PDB file of C-alpha atoms in Angstrom:
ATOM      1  CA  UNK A   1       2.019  14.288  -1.713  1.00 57.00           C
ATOM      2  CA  UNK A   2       1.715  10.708  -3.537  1.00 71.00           C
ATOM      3  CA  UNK A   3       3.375   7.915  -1.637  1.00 78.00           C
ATOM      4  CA  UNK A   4       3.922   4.308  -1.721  1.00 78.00           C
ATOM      5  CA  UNK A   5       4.836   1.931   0.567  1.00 82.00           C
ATOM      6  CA  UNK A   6       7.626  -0.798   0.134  1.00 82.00           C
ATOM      7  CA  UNK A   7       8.280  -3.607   2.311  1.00 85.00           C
ATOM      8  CA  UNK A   8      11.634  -4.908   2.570  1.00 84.00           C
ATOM      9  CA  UNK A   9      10.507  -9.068   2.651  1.00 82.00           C
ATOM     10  CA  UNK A  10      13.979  -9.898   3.707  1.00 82.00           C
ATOM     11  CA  UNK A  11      13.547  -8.267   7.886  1.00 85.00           C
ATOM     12  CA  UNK A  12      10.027  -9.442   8.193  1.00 88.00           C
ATOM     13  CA  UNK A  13       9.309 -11.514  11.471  1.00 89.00           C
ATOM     14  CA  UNK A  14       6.056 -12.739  10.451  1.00 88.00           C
ATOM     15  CA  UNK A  15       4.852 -10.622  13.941  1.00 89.00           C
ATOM     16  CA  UNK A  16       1.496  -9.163  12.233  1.00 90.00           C
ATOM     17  CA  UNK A  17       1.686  -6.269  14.506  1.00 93.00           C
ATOM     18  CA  UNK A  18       1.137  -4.603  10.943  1.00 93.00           C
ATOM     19  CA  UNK A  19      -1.823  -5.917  10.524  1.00 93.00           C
ATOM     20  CA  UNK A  20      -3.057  -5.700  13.970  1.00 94.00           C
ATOM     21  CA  UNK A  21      -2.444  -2.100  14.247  1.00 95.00           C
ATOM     22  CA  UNK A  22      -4.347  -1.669  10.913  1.00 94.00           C
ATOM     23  CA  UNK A  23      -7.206  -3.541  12.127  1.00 94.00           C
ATOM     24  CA  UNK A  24      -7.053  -0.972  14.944  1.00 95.00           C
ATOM     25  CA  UNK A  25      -6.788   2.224  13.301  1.00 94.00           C
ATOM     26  CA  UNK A  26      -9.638   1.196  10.631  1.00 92.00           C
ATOM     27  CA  UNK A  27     -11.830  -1.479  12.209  1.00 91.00           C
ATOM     28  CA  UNK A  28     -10.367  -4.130   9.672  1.00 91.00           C
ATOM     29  CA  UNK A  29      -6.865  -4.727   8.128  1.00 92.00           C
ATOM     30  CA  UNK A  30      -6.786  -3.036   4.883  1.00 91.00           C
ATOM     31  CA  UNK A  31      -3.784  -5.165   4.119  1.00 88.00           C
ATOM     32  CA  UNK A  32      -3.189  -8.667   3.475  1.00 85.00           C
ATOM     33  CA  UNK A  33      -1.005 -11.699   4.005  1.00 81.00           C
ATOM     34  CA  UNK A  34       1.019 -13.438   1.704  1.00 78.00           C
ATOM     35  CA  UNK A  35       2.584 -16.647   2.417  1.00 75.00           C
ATOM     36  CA  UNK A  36       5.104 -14.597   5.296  1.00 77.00           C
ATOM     37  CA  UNK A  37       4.698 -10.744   4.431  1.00 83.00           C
ATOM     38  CA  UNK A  38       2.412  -8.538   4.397  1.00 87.00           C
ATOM     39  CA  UNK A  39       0.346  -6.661   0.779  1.00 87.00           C
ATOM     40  CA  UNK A  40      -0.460  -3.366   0.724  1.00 87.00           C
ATOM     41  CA  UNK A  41      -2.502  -1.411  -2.168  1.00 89.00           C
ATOM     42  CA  UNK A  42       0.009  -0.595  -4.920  1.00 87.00           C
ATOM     43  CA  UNK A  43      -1.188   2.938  -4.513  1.00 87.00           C
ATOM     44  CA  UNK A  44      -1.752   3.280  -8.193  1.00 87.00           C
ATOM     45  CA  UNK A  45      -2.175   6.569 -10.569  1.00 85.00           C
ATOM     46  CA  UNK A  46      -6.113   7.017 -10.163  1.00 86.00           C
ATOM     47  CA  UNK A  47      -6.542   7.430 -14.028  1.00 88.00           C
ATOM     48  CA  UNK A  48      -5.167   3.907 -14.506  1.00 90.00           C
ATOM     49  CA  UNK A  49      -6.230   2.080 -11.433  1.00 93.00           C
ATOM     50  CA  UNK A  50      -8.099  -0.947 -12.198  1.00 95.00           C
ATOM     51  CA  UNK A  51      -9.880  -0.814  -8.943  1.00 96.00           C
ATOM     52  CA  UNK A  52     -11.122   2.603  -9.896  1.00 96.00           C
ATOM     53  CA  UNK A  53     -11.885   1.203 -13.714  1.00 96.00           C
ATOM     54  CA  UNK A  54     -14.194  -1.504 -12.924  1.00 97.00           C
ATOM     55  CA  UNK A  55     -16.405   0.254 -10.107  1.00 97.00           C
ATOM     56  CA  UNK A  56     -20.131   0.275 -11.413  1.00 97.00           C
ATOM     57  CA  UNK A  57     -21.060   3.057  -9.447  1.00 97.00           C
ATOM     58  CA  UNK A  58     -17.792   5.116  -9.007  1.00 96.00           C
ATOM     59  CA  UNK A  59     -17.474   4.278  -5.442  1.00 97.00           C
ATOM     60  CA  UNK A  60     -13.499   4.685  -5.518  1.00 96.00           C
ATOM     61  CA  UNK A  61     -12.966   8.176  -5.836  1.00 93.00           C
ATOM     62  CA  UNK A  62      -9.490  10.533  -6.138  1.00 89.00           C
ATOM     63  CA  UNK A  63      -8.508  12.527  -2.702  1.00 85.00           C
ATOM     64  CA  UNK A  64      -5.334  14.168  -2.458  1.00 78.00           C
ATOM     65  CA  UNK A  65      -4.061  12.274  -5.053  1.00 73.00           C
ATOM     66  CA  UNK A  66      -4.868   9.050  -3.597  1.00 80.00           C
ATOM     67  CA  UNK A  67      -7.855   6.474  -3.662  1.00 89.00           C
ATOM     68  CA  UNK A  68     -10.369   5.738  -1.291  1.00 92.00           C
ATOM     69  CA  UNK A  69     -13.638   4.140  -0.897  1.00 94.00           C
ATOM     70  CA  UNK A  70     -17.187   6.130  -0.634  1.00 94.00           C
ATOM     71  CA  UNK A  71     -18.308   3.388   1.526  1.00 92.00           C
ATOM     72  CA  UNK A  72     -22.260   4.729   0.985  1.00 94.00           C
ATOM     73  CA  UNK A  73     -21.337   4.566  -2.357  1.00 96.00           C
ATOM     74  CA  UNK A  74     -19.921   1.206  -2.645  1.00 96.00           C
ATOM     75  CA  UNK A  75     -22.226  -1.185  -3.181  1.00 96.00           C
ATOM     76  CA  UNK A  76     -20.175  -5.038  -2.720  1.00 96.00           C
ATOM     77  CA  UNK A  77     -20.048  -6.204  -5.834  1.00 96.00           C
ATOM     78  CA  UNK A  78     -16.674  -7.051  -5.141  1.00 95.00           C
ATOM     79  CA  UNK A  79     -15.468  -6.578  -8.821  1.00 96.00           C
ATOM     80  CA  UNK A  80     -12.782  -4.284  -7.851  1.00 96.00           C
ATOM     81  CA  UNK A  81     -11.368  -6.856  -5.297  1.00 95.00           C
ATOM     82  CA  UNK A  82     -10.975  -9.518  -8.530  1.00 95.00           C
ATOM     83  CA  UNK A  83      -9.868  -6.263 -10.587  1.00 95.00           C
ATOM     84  CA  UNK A  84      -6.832  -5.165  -8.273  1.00 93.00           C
ATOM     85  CA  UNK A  85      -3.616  -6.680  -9.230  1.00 90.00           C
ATOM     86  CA  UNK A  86      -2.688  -7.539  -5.554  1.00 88.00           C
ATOM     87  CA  UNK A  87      -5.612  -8.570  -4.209  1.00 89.00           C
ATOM     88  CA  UNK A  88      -5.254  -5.598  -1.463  1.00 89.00           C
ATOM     89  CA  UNK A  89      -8.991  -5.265  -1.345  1.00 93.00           C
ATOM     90  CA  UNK A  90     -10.631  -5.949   1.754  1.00 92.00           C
ATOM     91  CA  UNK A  91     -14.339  -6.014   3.308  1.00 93.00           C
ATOM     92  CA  UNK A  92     -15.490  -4.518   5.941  1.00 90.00           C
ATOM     93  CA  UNK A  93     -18.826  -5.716   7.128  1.00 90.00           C
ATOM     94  CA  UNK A  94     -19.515  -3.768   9.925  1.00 89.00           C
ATOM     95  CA  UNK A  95     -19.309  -0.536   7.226  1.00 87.00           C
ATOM     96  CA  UNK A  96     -20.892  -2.733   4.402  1.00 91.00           C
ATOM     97  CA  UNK A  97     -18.204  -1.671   2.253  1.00 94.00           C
ATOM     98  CA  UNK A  98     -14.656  -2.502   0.484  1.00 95.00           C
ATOM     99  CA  UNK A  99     -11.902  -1.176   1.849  1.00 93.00           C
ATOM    100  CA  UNK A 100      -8.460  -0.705   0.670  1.00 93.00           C
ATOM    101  CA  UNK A 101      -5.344   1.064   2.061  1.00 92.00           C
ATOM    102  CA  UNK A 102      -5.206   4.439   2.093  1.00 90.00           C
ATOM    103  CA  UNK A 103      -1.721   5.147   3.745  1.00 90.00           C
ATOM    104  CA  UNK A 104      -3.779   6.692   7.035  1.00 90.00           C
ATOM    105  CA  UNK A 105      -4.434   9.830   4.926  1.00 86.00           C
ATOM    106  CA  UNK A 106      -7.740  10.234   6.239  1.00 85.00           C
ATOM    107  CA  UNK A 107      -6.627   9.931   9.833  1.00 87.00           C
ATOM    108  CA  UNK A 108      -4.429  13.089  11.981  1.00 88.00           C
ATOM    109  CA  UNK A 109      -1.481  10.803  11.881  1.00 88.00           C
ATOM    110  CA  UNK A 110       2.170  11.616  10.442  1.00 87.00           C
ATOM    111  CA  UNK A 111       2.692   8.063   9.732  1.00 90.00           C
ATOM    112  CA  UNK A 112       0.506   5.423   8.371  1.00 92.00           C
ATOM    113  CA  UNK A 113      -0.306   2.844  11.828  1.00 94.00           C
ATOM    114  CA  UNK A 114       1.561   0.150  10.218  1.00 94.00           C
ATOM    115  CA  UNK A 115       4.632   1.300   9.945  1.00 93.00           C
ATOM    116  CA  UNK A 116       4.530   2.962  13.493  1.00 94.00           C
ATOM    117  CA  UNK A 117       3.819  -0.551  14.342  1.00 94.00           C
ATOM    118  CA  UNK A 118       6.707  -2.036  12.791  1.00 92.00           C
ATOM    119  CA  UNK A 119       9.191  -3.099  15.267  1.00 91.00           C
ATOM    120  CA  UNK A 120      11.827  -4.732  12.262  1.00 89.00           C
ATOM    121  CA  UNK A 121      11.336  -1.519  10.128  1.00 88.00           C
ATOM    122  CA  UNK A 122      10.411  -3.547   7.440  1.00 87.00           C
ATOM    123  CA  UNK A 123       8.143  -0.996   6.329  1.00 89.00           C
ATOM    124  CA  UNK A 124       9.056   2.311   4.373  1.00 83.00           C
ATOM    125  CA  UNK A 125       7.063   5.154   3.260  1.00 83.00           C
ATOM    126  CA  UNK A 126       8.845   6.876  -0.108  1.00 79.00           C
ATOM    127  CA  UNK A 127       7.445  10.121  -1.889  1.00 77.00           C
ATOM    128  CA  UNK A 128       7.102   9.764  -5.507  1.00 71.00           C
ATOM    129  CA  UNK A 129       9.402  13.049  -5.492  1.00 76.00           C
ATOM    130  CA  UNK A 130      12.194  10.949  -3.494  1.00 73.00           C
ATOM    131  CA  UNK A 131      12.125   7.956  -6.046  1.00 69.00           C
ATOM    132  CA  UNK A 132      11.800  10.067  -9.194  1.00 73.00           C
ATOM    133  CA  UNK A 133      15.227  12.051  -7.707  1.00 73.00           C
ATOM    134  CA  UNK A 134      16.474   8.237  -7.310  1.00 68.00           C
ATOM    135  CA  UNK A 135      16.023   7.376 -10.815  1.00 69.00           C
ATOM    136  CA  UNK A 136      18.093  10.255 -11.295  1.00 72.00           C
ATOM    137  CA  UNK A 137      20.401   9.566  -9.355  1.00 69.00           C
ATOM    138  CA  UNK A 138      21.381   6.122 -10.818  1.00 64.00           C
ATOM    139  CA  UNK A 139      20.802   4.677 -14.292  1.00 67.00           C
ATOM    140  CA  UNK A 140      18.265   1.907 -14.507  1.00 62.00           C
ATOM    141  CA  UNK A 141      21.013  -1.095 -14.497  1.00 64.00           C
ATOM    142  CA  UNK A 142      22.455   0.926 -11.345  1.00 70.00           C
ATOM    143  CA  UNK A 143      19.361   0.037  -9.651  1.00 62.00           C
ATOM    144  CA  UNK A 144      19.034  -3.610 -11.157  1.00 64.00           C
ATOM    145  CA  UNK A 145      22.696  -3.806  -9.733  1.00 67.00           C
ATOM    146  CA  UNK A 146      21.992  -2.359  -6.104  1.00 64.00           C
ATOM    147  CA  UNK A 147      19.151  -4.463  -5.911  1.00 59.00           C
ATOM    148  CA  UNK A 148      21.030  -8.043  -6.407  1.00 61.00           C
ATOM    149  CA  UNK A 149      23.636  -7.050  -4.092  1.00 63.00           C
ATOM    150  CA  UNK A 150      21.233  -6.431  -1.761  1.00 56.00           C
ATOM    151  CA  UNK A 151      19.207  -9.238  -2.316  1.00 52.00           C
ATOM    152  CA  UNK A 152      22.715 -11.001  -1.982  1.00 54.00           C
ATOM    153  CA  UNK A 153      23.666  -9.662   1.220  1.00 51.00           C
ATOM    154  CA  UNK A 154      26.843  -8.413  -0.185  1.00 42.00           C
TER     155      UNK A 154
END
């Protein structure tokens, strides 16, 4: 099942247990820091991922739906770190290969290590099924609305 993360910006503490309990799970965060919060991969469709697009040698390949690195494939030429829109790319030296978030698919847990992590449940984990059945739900100005009022506090 697809799924993307979203981080609500507003409850973050700036704690980077996050990112430590990436780093932990995978040998290196596979997320990033902006300014305060933290980046993760915009999980994005694998026929239009510019990651995927630019690889020379096909290194980022489709499993389950998602995208990962073959890290014998990958060869560092970095162009899918300057390709991705987020700059959610990372490098891992000891595996001589890119990395980028993969949700903890590959790994026997039910959630990803981040969010487990997050004390301010500032991270959230949405199927693509449970934000199609939102768009449903609400029209598109709905949404827009929702959104301001919570960006509002109201």
């Amino acid at each position: 099942m697809k799924s993307l993360m979203v981080v609500d910006a507003r409850k973050c503490t700036e704690c980077n247990d996050c990112i430590e309990a990436c780093k932990k799970q995978h040998g290196v965060a596979r997320a990033i820091k902006t300014h305060s919060i933290p980046m993760f991969c915009l999980q994005c469709h694998p026929d239009k991922a510019p990651c995927k697009q630019v690889c020379p040698v096909n290194a980022i390949e489709e499993l389950d739906g998602a995208l990962v690195v073959n890290e014998e494939s990958c060869i560092l030429c970095r162009l899918c770190m300057v390709a991705c829109p987020v700059g959610a790319l990372t490098i891992n030296k000891d595996a001589k290969s890119v990395q980028k978030c993969t949700l903890c698919m590959e790994t026997d847990r039910m959630l990803p290590a981040c969010v487990e992590a997050c004390k301010s449940n500032v991270l959230k984990l949405f199927s693509v099924e449970d934000l199609e059945e939102l768009k449903r739900e609400k029209s598109h100005m709905d949404v827009v609305i929702e959104s301001l009022k919570m960006y509002r506090d109201e």
